[in-house]
mmCIF file of C-alpha atoms in Angstrom:
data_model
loop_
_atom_site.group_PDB
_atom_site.id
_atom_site.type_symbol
_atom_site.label_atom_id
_atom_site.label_comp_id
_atom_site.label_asym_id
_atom_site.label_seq_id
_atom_site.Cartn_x
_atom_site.Cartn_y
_atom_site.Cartn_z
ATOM 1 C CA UNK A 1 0.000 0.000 0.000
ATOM 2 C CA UNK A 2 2.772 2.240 0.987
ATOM 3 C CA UNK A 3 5.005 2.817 -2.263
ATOM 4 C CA UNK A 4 6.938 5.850 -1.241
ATOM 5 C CA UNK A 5 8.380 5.932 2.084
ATOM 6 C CA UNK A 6 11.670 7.789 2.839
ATOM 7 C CA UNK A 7 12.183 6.876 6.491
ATOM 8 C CA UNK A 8 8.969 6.866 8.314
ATOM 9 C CA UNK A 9 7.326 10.124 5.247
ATOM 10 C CA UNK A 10 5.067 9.004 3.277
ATOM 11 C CA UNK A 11 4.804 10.278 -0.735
ATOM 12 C CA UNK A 12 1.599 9.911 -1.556
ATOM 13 C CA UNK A 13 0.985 9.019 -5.157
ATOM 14 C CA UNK A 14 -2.143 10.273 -6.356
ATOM 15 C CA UNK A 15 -3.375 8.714 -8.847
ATOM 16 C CA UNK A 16 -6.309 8.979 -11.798
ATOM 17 C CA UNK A 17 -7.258 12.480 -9.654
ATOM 18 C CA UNK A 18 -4.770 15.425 -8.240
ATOM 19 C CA UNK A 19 -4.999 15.261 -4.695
ATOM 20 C CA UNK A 20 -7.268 12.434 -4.003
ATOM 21 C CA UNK A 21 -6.546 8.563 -3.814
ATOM 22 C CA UNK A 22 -9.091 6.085 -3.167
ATOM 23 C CA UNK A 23 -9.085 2.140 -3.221
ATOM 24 C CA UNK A 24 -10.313 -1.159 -1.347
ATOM 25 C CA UNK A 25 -7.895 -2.564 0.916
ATOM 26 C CA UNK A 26 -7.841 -5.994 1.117
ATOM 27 C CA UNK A 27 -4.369 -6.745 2.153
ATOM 28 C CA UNK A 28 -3.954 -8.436 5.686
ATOM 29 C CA UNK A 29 -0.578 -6.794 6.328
ATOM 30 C CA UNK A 30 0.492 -4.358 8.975
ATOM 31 C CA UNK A 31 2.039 -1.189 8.016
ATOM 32 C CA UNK A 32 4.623 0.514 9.945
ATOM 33 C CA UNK A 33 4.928 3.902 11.942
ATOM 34 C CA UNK A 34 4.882 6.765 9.008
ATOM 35 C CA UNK A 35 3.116 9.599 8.090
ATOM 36 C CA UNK A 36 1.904 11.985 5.313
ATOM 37 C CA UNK A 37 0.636 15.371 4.659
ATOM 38 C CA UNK A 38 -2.794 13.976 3.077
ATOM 39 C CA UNK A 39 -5.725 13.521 5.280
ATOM 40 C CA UNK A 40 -6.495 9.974 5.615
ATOM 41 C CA UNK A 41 -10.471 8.424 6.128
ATOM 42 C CA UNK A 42 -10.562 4.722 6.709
ATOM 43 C CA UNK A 43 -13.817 3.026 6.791
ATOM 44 C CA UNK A 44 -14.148 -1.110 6.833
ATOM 45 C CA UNK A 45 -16.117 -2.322 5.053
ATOM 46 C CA UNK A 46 -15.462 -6.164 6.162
ATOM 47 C CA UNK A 47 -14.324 -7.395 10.055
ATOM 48 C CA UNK A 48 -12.712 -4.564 11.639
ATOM 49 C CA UNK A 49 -9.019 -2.257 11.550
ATOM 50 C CA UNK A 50 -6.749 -0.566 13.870
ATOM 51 C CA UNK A 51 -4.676 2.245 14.059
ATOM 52 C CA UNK A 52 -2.212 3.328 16.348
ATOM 53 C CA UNK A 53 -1.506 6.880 17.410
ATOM 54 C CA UNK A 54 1.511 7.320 20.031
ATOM 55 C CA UNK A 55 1.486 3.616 21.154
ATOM 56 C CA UNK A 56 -2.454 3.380 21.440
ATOM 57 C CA UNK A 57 -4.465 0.753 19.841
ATOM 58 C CA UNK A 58 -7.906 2.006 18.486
ATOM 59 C CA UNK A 59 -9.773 -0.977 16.526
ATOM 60 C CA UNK A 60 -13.059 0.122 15.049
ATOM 61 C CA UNK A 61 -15.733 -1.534 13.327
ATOM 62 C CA UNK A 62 -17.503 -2.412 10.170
ATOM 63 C CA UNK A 63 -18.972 0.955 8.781
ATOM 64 C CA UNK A 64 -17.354 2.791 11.862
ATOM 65 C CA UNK A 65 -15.296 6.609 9.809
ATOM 66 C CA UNK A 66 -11.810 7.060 10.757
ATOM 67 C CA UNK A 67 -9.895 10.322 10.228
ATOM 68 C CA UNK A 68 -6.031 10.992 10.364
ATOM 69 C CA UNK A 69 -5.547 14.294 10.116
ATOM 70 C CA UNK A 70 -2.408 15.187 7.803
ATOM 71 C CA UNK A 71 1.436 14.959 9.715
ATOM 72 C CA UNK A 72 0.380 12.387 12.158
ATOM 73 C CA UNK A 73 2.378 9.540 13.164
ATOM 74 C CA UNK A 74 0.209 6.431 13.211
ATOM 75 C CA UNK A 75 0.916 2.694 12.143
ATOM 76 C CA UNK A 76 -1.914 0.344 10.736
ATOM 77 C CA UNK A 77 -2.991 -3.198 11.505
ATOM 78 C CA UNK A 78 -5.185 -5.562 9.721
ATOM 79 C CA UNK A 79 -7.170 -8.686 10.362
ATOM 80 C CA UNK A 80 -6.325 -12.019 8.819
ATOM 81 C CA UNK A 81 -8.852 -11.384 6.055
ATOM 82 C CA UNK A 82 -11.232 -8.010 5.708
ATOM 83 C CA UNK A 83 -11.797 -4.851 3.650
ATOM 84 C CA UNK A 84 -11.747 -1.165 4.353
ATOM 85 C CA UNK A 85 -11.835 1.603 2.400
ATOM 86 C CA UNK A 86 -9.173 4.025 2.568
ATOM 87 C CA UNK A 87 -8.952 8.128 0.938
ATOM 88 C CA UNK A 88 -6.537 9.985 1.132
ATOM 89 C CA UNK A 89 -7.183 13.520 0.473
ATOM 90 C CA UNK A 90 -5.101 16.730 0.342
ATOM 91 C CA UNK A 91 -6.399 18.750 2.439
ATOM 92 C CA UNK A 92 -4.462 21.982 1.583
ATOM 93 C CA UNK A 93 -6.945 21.894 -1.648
ATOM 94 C CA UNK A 94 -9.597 23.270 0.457
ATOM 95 C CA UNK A 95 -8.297 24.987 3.386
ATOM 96 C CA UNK A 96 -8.538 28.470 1.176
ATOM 97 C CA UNK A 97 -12.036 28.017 1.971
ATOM 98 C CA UNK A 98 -13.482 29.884 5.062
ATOM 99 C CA UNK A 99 -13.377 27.974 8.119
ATOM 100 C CA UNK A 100 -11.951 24.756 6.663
ATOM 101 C CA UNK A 101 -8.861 25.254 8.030
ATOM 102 C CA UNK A 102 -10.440 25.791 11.861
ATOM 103 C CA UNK A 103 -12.452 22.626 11.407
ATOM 104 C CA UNK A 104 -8.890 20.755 10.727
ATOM 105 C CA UNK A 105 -7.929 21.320 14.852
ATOM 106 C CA UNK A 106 -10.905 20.041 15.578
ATOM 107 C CA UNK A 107 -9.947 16.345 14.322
ATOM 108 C CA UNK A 108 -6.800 15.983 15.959
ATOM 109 C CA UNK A 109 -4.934 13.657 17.270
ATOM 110 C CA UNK A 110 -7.488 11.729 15.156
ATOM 111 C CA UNK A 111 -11.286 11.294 14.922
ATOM 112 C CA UNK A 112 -13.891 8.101 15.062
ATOM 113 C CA UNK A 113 -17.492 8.118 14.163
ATOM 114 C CA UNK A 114 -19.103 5.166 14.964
ATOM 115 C CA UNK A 115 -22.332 3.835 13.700
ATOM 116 C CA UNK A 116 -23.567 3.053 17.364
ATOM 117 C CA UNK A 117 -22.452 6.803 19.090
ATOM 118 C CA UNK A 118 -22.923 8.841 15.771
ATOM 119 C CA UNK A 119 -25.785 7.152 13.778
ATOM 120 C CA UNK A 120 -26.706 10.070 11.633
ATOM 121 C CA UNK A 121 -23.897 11.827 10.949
ATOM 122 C CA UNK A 122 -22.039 8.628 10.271
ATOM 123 C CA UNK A 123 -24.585 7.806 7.557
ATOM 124 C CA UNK A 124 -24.864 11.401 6.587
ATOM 125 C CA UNK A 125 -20.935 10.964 5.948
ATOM 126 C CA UNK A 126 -21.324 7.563 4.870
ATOM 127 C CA UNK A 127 -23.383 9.065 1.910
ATOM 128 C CA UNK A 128 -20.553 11.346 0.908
ATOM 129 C CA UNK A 129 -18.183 8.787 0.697
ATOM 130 C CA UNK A 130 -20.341 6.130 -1.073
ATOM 131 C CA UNK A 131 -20.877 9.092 -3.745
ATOM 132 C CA UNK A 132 -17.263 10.154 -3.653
ATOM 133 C CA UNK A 133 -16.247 5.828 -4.417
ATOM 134 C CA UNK A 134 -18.714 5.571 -7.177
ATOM 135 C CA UNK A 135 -17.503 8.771 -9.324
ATOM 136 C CA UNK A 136 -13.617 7.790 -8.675
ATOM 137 C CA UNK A 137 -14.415 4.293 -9.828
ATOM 138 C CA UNK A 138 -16.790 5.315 -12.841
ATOM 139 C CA UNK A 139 -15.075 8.430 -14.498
ATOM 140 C CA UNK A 140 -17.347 11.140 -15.982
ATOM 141 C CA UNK A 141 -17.354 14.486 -17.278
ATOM 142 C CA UNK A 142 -16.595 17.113 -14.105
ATOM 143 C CA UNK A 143 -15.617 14.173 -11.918
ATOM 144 C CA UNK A 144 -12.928 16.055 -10.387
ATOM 145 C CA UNK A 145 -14.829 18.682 -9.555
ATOM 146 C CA UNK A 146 -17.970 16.507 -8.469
ATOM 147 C CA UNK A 147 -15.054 14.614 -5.899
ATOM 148 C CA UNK A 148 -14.025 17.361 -4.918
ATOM 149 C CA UNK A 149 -17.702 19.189 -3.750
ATOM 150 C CA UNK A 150 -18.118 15.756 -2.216
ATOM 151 C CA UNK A 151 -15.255 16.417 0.080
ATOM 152 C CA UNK A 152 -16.331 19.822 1.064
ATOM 153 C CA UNK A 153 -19.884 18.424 1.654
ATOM 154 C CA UNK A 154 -18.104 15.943 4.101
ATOM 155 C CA UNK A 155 -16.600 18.288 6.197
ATOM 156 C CA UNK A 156 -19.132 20.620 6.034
ATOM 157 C CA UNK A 157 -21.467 18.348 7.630
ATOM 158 C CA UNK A 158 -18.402 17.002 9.696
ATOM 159 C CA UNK A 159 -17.799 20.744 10.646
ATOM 160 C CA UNK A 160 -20.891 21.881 11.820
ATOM 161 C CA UNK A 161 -21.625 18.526 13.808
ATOM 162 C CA UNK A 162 -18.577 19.576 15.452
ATOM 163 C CA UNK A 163 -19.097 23.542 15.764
ATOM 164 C CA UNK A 164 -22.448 23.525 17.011
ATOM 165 C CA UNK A 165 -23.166 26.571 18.263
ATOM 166 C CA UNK A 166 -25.975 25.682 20.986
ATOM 167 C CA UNK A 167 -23.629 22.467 22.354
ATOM 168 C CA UNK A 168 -20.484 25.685 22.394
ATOM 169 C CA UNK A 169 -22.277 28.681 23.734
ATOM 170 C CA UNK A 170 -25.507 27.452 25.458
ATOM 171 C CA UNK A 171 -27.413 29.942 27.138
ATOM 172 C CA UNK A 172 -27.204 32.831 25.150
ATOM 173 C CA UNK A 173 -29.386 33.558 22.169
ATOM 174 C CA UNK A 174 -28.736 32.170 18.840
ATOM 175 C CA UNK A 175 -28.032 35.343 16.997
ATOM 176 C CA UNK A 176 -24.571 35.469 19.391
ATOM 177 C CA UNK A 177 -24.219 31.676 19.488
ATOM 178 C CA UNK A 178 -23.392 32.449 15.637
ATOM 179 C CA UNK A 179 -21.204 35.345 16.268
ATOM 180 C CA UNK A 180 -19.085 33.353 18.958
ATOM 181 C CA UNK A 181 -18.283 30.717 17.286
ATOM 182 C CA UNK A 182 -17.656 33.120 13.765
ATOM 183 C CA UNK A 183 -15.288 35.216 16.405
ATOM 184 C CA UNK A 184 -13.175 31.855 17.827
ATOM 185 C CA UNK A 185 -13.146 30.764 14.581
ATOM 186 C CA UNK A 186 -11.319 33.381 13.479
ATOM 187 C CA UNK A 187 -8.863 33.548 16.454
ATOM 188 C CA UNK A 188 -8.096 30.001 15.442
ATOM 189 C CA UNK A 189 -6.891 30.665 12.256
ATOM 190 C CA UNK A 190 -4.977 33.745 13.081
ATOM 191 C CA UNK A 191 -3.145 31.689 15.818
ATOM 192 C CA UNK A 192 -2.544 28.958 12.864
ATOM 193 C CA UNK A 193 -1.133 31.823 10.657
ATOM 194 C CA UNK A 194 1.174 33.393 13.643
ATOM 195 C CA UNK A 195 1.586 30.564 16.397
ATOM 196 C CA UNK A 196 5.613 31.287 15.304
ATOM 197 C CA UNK A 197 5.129 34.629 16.604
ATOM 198 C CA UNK A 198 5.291 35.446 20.076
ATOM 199 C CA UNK A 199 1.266 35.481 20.287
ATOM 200 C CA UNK A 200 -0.178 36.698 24.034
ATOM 201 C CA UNK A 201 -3.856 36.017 25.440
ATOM 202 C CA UNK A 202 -4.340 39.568 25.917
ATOM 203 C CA UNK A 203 -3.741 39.839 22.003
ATOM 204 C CA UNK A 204 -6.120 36.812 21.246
ATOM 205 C CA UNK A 205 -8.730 38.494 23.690
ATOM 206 C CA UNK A 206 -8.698 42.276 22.207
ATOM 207 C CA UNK A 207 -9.042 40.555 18.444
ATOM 208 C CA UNK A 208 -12.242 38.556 19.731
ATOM 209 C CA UNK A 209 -13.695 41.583 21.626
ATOM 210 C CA UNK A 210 -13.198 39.902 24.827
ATOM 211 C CA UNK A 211 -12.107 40.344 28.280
ATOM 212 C CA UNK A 212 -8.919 38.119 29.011
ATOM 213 C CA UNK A 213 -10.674 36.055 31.233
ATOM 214 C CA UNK A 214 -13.975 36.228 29.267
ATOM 215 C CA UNK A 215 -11.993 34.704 26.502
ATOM 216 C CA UNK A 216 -9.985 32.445 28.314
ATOM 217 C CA UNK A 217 -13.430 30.759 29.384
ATOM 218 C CA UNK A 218 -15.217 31.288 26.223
ATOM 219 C CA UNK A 219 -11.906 29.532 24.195
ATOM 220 C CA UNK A 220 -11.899 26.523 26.160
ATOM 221 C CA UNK A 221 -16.033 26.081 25.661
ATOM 222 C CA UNK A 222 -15.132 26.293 21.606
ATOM 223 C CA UNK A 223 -12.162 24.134 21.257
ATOM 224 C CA UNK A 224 -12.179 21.966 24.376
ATOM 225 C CA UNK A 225 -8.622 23.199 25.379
ATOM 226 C CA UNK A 226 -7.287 26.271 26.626
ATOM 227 C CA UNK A 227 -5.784 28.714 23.930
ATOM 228 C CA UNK A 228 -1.849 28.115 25.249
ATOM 229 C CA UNK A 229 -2.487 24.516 24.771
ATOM 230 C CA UNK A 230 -3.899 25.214 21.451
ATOM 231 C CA UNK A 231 -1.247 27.213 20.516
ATOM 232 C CA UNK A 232 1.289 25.028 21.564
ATOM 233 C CA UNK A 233 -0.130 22.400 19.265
ATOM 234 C CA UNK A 234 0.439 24.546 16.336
ATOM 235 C CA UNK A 235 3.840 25.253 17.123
ATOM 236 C CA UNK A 236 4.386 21.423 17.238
ATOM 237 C CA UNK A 237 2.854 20.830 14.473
ATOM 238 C CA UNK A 238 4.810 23.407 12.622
ATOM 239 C CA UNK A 239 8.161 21.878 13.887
ATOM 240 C CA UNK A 240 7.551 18.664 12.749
ATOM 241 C CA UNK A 241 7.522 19.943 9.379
ATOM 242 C CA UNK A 242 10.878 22.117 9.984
ATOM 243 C CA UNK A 243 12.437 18.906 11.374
ATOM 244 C CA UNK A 244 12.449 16.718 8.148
ATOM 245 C CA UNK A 245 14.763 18.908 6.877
ATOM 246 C CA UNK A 246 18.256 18.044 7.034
ATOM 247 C CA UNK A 247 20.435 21.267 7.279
ATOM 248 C CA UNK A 248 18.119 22.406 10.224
ATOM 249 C CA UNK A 249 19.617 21.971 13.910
ATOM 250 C CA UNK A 250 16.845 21.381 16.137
ATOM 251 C CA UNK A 251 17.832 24.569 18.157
ATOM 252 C CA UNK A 252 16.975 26.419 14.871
ATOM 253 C CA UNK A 253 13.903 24.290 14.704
ATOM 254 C CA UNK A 254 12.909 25.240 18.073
ATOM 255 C CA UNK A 255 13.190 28.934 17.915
ATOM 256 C CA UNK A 256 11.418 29.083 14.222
ATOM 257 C CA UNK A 257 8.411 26.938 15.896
ATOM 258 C CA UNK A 258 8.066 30.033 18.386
ATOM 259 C CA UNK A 259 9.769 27.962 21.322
ATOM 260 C CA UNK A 260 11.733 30.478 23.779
ATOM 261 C CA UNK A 261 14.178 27.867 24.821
ATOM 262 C CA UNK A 262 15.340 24.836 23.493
ATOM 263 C CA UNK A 263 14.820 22.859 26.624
ATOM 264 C CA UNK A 264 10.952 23.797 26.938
ATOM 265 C CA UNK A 265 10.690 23.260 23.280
ATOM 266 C CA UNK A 266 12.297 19.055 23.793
ATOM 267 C CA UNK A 267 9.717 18.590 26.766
ATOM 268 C CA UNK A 268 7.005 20.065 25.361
ATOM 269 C CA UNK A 269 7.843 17.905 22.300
ATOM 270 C CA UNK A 270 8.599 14.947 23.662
ATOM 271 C CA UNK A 271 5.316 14.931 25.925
ATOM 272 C CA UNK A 272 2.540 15.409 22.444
ATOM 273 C CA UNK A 273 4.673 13.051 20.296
ATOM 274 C CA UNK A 274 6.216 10.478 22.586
ATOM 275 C CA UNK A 275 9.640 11.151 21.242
ATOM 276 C CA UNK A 276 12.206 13.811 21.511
ATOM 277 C CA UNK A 277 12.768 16.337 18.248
ATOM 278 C CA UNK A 278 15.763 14.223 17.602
ATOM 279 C CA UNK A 279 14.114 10.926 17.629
ATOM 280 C CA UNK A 280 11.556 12.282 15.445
ATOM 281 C CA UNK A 281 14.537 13.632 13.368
ATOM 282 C CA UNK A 282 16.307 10.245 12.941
ATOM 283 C CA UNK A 283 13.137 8.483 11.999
ATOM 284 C CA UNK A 284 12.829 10.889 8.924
ATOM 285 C CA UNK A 285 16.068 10.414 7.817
ATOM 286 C CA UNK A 286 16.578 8.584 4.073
ATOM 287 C CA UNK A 287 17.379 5.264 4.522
ATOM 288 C CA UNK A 288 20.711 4.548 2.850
#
């Protein structure tokens, strides 16, 4: 399944559409710690699959949607015999679109919808993927474009399942249930676009219209974390990407990630990703 892996990165290679790769998995084999930029979905189709994130076993079932969102490290494992479908999908291709790229925070470290929690909007998303198989697999005019509505349809409906505004902000009317989460929606991206920058609450708070401690409250209610720890997740996520390459120390990797000190920045590292910056380092190296 994997055909280009340099060290434990991933290449995907999309195929028949730019961006998008889709096919039936059938192969009981186990595939080793990696990761890619493209979002991944995984749903089985027959007996059940597992992936592991930082150690963790999660096995899910027949019809159950799993999502790895893009630069995670996760291995796979497979039953003796089964069948799952598997898309990976560049996910840059949409994030131009408003609010896509706030919706991608919300499925980290990874995201399950099972049938028996989520029955609706797993067959809601079921639908999307069903029509997303048969127009990869049967080629018409505006395909491409068909696949790729299909996808924003998907995490539209994925989005607002996630961002609902009475489960976020109950209490308050819905005319400012709509305006909170447009306001934290847009702190989240600006934190995305400047977490290298030395970005303070009070800042976060005056460009929401907030108190500090009104938004400090309000934050956590949105994102279910508070805004340091979601800012800190940027910032990892950020140096991951700075430490694939080669002629980068990890003290330079450290202070372009928007880490003060190169000690906080190898704990704070090592704690989200269950390896130091040079571990992670050495995995991505070429093998000779």
């Amino acid at each position: 399944m994997i055909k280009i892996l340099n060290g434990i990165h991933e290449t995907v290679a999309y195929d028949a559409l730019s961006g998008l790769k889709l096919y039936h998995n059938k192969e009981a084999e186990n595939y080793p710690i990696h990761w890619h930029t493209a979002l991944e979905i995984i749903m089985p189709i027959k007996e059940e699959y597992t992936v592991i994130i930082d150690g963790v076993p999660h096995t899910f079932s027949e019809g159950d949607i799993w999502i790895t969102p893009p630069g995670t490290l996760h291995a796979l494992t497979a039953p003796p015999a089964g069948e799952r479908l598997i898309l990976l999908f560049d996910y840059s291709l949409i994030c131009n679109v408003n609010a896509m790229d706030s919706l991608l925070h919300t499925l980290l470290p990874y995201t399950l919808i099972t049938r028996t929690e989520y029955p609706d909007l797993n067959g809601r998303l079921q639908f999307y993927l069903n029509e997303v198989t048969r127009e990869y697999e049967n080629p018409m005019p505006f395909t491409e474009a068909c696949v790729y509505s299909l996808m924003i349809r998907f995490f539209v409906t994925l989005g607002r399942a996630n961002f609902n505004a009475n489960t976020k902000f109950p209490g308050i009317t819905r005319n400012k249930q709509h305006e909170y989460v447009e306001k934290f929606m847009n702190v989240c991206n600006y934190i995305t676009d400047h977490c290298t920058e030395n970005v303070t609450v009070e800042q976060l708070a005056d460009l929401a219209g907030f108190s500090k401690f009104h938004f400090a409250r309000l934050f956590k209610q949105f994102s279910n974390m508070s805004c340091y720890e979601y800012l800190t997740q940027k910032r990892i996520a950020h140096a991951e990407k700075l430490l694939i390459e080669p002629n980068l120390s990890i003290t330079e990797v450290a202070m372009r990630s928007g880490f003060n000190s190169l000690s906080t920045f190898n704990r704070i590292f090592k704690a989200a990703k269950n390896c130091t910056p040079s571990e992670y380092k050495n995995l991505n190296k070429l093998e000779k």
